[in-house]
Short mmCIF file of N, CA and C in Angstrom, two decimals:
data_model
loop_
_atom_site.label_atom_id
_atom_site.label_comp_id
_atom_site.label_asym_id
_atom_site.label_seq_id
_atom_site.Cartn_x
_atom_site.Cartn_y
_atom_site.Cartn_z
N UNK A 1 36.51 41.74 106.01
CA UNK A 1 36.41 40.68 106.96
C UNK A 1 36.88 41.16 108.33
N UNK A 2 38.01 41.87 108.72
CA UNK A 2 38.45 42.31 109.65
C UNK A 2 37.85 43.12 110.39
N UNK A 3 36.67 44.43 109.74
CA UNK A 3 36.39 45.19 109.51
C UNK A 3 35.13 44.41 110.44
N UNK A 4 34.27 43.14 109.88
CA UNK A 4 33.22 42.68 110.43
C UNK A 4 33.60 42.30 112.21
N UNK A 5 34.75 41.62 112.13
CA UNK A 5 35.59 41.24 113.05
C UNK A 5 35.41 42.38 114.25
N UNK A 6 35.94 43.27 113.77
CA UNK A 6 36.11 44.36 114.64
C UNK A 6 34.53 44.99 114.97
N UNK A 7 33.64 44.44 114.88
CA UNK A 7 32.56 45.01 115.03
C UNK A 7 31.63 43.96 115.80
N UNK A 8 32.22 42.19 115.68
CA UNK A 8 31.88 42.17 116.97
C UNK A 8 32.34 42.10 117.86
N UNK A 9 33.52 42.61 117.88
CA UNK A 9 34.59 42.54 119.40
C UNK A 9 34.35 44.00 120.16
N UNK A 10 34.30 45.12 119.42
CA UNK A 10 34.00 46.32 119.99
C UNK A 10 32.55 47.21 120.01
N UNK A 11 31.93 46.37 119.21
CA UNK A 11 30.52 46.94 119.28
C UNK A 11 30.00 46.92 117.86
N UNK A 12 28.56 47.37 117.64
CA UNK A 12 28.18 47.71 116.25
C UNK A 12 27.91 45.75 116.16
N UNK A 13 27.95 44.98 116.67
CA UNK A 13 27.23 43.63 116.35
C UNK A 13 26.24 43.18 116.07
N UNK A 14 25.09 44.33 116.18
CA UNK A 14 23.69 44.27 116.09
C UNK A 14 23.46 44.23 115.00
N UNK A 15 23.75 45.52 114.04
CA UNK A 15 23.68 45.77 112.70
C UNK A 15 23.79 44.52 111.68
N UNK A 16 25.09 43.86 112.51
CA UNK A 16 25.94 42.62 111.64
C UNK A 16 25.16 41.26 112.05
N UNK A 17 24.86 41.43 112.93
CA UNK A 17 23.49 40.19 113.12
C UNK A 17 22.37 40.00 112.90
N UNK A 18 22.33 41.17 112.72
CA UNK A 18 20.69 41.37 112.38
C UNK A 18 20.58 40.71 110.84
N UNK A 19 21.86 41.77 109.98
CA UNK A 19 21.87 41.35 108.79
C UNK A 19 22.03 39.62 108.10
N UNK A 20 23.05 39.29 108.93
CA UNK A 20 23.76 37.60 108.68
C UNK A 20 22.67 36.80 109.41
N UNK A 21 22.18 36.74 110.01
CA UNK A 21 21.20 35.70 111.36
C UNK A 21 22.44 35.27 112.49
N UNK A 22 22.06 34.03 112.57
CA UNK A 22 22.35 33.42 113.59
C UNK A 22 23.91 32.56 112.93
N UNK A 23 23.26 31.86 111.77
CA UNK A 23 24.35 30.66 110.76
C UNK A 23 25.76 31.73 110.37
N UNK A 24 25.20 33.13 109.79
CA UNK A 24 25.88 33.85 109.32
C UNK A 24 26.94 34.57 110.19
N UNK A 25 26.86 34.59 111.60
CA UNK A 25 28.49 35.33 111.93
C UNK A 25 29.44 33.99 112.76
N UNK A 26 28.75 32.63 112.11
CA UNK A 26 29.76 31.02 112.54
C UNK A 26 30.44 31.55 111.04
N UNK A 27 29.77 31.23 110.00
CA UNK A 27 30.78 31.18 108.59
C UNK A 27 31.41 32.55 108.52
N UNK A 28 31.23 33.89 109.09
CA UNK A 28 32.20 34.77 109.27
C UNK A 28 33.99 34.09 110.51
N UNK A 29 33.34 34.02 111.28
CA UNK A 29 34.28 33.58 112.17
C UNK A 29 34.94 32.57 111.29
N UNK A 30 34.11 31.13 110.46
CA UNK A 30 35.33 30.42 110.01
C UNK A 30 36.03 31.08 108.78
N UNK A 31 35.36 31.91 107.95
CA UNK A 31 36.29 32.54 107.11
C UNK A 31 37.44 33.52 108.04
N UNK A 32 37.13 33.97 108.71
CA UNK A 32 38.62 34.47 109.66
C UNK A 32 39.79 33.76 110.01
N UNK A 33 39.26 32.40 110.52
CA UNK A 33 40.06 31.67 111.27
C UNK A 33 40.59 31.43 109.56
N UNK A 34 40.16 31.16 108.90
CA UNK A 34 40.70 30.18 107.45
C UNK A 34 41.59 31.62 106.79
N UNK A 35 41.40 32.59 107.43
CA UNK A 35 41.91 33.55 106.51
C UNK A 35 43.58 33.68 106.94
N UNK A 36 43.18 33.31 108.58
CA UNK A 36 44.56 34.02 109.45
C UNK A 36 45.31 32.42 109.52
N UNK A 37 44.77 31.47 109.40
CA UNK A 37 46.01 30.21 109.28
C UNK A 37 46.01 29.76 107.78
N UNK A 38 45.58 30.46 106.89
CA UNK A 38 46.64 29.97 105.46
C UNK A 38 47.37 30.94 105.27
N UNK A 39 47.42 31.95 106.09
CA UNK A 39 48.45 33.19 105.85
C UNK A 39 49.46 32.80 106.76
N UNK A 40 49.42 31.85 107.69
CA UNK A 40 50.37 31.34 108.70
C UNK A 40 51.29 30.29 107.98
N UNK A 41 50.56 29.45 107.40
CA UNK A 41 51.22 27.72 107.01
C UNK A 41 52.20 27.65 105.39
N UNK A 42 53.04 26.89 105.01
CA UNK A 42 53.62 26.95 104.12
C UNK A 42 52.73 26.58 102.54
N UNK A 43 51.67 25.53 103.24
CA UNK A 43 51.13 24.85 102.32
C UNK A 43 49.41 25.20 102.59
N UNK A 44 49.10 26.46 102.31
CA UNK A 44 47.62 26.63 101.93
C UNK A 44 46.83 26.38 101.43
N UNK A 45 47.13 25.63 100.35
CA UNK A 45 46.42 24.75 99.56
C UNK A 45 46.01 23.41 100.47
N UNK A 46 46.41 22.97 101.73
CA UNK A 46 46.04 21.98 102.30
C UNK A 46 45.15 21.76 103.88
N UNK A 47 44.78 23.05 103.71
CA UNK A 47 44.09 24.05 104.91
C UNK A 47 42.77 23.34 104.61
N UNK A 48 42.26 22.63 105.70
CA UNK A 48 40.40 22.80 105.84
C UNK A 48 39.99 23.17 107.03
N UNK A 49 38.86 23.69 107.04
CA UNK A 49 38.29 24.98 107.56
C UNK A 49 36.62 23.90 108.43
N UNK A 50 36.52 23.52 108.88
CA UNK A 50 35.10 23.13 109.14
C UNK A 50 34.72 23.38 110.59
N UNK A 51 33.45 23.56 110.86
CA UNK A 51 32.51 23.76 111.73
C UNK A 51 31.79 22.62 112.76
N UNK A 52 31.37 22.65 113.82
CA UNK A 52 30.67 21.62 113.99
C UNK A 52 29.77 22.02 115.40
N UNK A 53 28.50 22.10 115.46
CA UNK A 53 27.82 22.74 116.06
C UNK A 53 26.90 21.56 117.16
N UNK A 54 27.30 21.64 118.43
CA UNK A 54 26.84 21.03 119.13
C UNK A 54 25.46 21.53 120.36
N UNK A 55 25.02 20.98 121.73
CA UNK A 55 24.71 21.83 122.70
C UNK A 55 25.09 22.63 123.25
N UNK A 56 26.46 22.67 123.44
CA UNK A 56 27.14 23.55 124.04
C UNK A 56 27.75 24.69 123.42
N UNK A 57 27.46 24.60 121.89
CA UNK A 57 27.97 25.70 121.33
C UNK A 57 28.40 25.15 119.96
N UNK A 58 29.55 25.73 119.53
CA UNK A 58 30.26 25.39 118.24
C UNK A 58 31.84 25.22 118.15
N UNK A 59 32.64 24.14 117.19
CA UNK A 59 33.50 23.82 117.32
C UNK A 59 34.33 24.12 115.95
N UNK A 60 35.20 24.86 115.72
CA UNK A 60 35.87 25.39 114.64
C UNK A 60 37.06 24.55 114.28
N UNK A 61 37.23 23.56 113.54
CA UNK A 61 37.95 22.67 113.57
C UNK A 61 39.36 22.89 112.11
N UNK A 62 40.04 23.14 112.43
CA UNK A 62 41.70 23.10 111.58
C UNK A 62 42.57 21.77 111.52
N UNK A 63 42.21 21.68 109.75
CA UNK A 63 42.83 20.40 109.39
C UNK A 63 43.69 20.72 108.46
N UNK A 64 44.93 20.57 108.83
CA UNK A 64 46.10 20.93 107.69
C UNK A 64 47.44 19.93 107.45
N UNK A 65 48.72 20.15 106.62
CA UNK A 65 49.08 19.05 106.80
C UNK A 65 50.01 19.10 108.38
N UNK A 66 51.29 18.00 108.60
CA UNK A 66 51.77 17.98 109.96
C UNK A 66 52.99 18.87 110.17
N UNK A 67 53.40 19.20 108.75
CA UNK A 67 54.65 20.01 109.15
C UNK A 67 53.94 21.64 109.48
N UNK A 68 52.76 22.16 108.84
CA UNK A 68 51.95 23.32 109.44
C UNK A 68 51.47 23.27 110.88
N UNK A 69 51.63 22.22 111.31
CA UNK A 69 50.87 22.28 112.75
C UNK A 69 52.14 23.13 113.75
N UNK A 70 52.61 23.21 113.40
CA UNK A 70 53.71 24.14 114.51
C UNK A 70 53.35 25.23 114.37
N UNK A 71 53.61 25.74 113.40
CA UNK A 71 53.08 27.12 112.99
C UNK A 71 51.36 27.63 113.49
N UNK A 72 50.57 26.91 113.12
CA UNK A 72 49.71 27.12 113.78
C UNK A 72 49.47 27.61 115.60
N UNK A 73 50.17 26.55 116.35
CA UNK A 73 50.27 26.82 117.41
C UNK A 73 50.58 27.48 117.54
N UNK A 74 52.45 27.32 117.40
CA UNK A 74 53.19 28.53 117.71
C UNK A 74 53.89 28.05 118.90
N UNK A 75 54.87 28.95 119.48
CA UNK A 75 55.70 28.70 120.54
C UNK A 75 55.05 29.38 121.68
N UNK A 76 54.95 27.98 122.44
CA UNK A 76 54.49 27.70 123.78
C UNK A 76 52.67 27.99 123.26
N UNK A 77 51.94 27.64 122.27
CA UNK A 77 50.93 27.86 121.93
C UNK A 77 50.55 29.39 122.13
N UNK A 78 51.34 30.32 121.92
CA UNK A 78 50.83 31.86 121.80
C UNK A 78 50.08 31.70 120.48
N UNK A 79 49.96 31.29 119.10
CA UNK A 79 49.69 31.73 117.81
C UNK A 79 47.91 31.36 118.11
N UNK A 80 48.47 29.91 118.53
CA UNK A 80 46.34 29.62 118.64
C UNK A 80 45.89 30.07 119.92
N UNK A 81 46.50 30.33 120.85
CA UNK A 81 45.62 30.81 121.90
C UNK A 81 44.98 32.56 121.43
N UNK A 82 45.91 33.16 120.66
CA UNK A 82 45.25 34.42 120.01
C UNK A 82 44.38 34.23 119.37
N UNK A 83 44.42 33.29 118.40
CA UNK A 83 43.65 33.24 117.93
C UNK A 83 42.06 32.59 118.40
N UNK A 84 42.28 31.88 119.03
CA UNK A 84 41.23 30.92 120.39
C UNK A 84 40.71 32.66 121.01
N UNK A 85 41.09 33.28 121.68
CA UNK A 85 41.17 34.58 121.94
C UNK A 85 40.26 35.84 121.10
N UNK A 86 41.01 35.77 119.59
CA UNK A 86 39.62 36.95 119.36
C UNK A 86 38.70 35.92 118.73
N UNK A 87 38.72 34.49 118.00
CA UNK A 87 37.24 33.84 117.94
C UNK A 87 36.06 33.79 119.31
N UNK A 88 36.95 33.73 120.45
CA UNK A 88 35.72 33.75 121.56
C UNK A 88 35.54 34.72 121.79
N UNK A 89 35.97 36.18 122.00
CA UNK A 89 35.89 37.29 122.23
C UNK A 89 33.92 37.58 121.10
N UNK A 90 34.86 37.20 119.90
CA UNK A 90 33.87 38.05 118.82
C UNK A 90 32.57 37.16 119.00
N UNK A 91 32.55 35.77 119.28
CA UNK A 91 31.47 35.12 119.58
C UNK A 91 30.88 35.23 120.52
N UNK A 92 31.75 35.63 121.85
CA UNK A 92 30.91 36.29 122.79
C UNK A 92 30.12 37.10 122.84
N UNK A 93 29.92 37.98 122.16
CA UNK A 93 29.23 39.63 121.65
C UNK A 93 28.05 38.94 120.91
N UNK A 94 27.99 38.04 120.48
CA UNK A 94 27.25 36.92 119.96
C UNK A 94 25.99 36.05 120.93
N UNK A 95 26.84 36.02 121.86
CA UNK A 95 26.26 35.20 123.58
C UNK A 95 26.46 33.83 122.75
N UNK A 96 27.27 33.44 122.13
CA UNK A 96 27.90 32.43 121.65
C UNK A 96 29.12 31.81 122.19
N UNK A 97 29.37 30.38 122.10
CA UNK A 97 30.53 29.30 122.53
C UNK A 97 30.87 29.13 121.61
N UNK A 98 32.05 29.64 120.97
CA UNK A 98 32.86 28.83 119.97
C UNK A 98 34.64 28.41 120.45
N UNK A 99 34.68 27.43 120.33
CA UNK A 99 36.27 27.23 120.27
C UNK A 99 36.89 26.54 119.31
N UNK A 100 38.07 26.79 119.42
CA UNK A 100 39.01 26.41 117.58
C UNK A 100 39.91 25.29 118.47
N UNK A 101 39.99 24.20 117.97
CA UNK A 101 40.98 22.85 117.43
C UNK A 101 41.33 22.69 116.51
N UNK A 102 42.91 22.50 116.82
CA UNK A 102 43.71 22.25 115.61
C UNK A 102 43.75 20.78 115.60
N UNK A 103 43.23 19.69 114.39
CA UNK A 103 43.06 18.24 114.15
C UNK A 103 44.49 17.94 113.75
N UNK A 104 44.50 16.22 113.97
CA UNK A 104 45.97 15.68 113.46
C UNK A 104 45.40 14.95 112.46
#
């Protein structure tokens, strides 16, 4: 997964698009995002992961319970802005809009 990750942030994206289409590097990106905040939160088992694809692009949406929402962020929001960070990065290489919200 990381491995895909790193290929569309630094190059080699073609290969990986060509292969997945268009649908296929959104459900890469949300398996990332789902990978790197249940490895964050106490309670992983209560992690949802969903998508939501508009005109303007796509919306990566994190629903977990309320005592994980700190963690997620993080202090002074460093945890999700990294992460906000390589999802747009890798979607960019994409010529894609995606951004991640964390839901209450």
């Amino acid at each position: 997964m990381f491995k895909k990750l790193f290929g569309f942030l630094f190059g080699g994206s073609k290969s990986v698009s060509a292969a997945t289409g268009g649908r296929g590097s959104l459900q890469e990106l949300e398996s990332f995002v789902d990978y790197v905040v249940k490895s964050l939160v106490d309670n992983p088992d209560e992690v949802s992961i969903t998508s939501v694809e508009n005109s303007e692009g796509a919306t990566i949406q994190i629903r977990c319970s309320k005592e994980d929402i700190g963690k997620i962020v993080g202090k002074r929001g460093k945890t999700i802005m990294a992460i906000r960070s390589l999802v747009s990065g890798a979607a960019g290489r994409q010529r894609k809009r995606v951004s991640v919200d964390v839901m209450d």
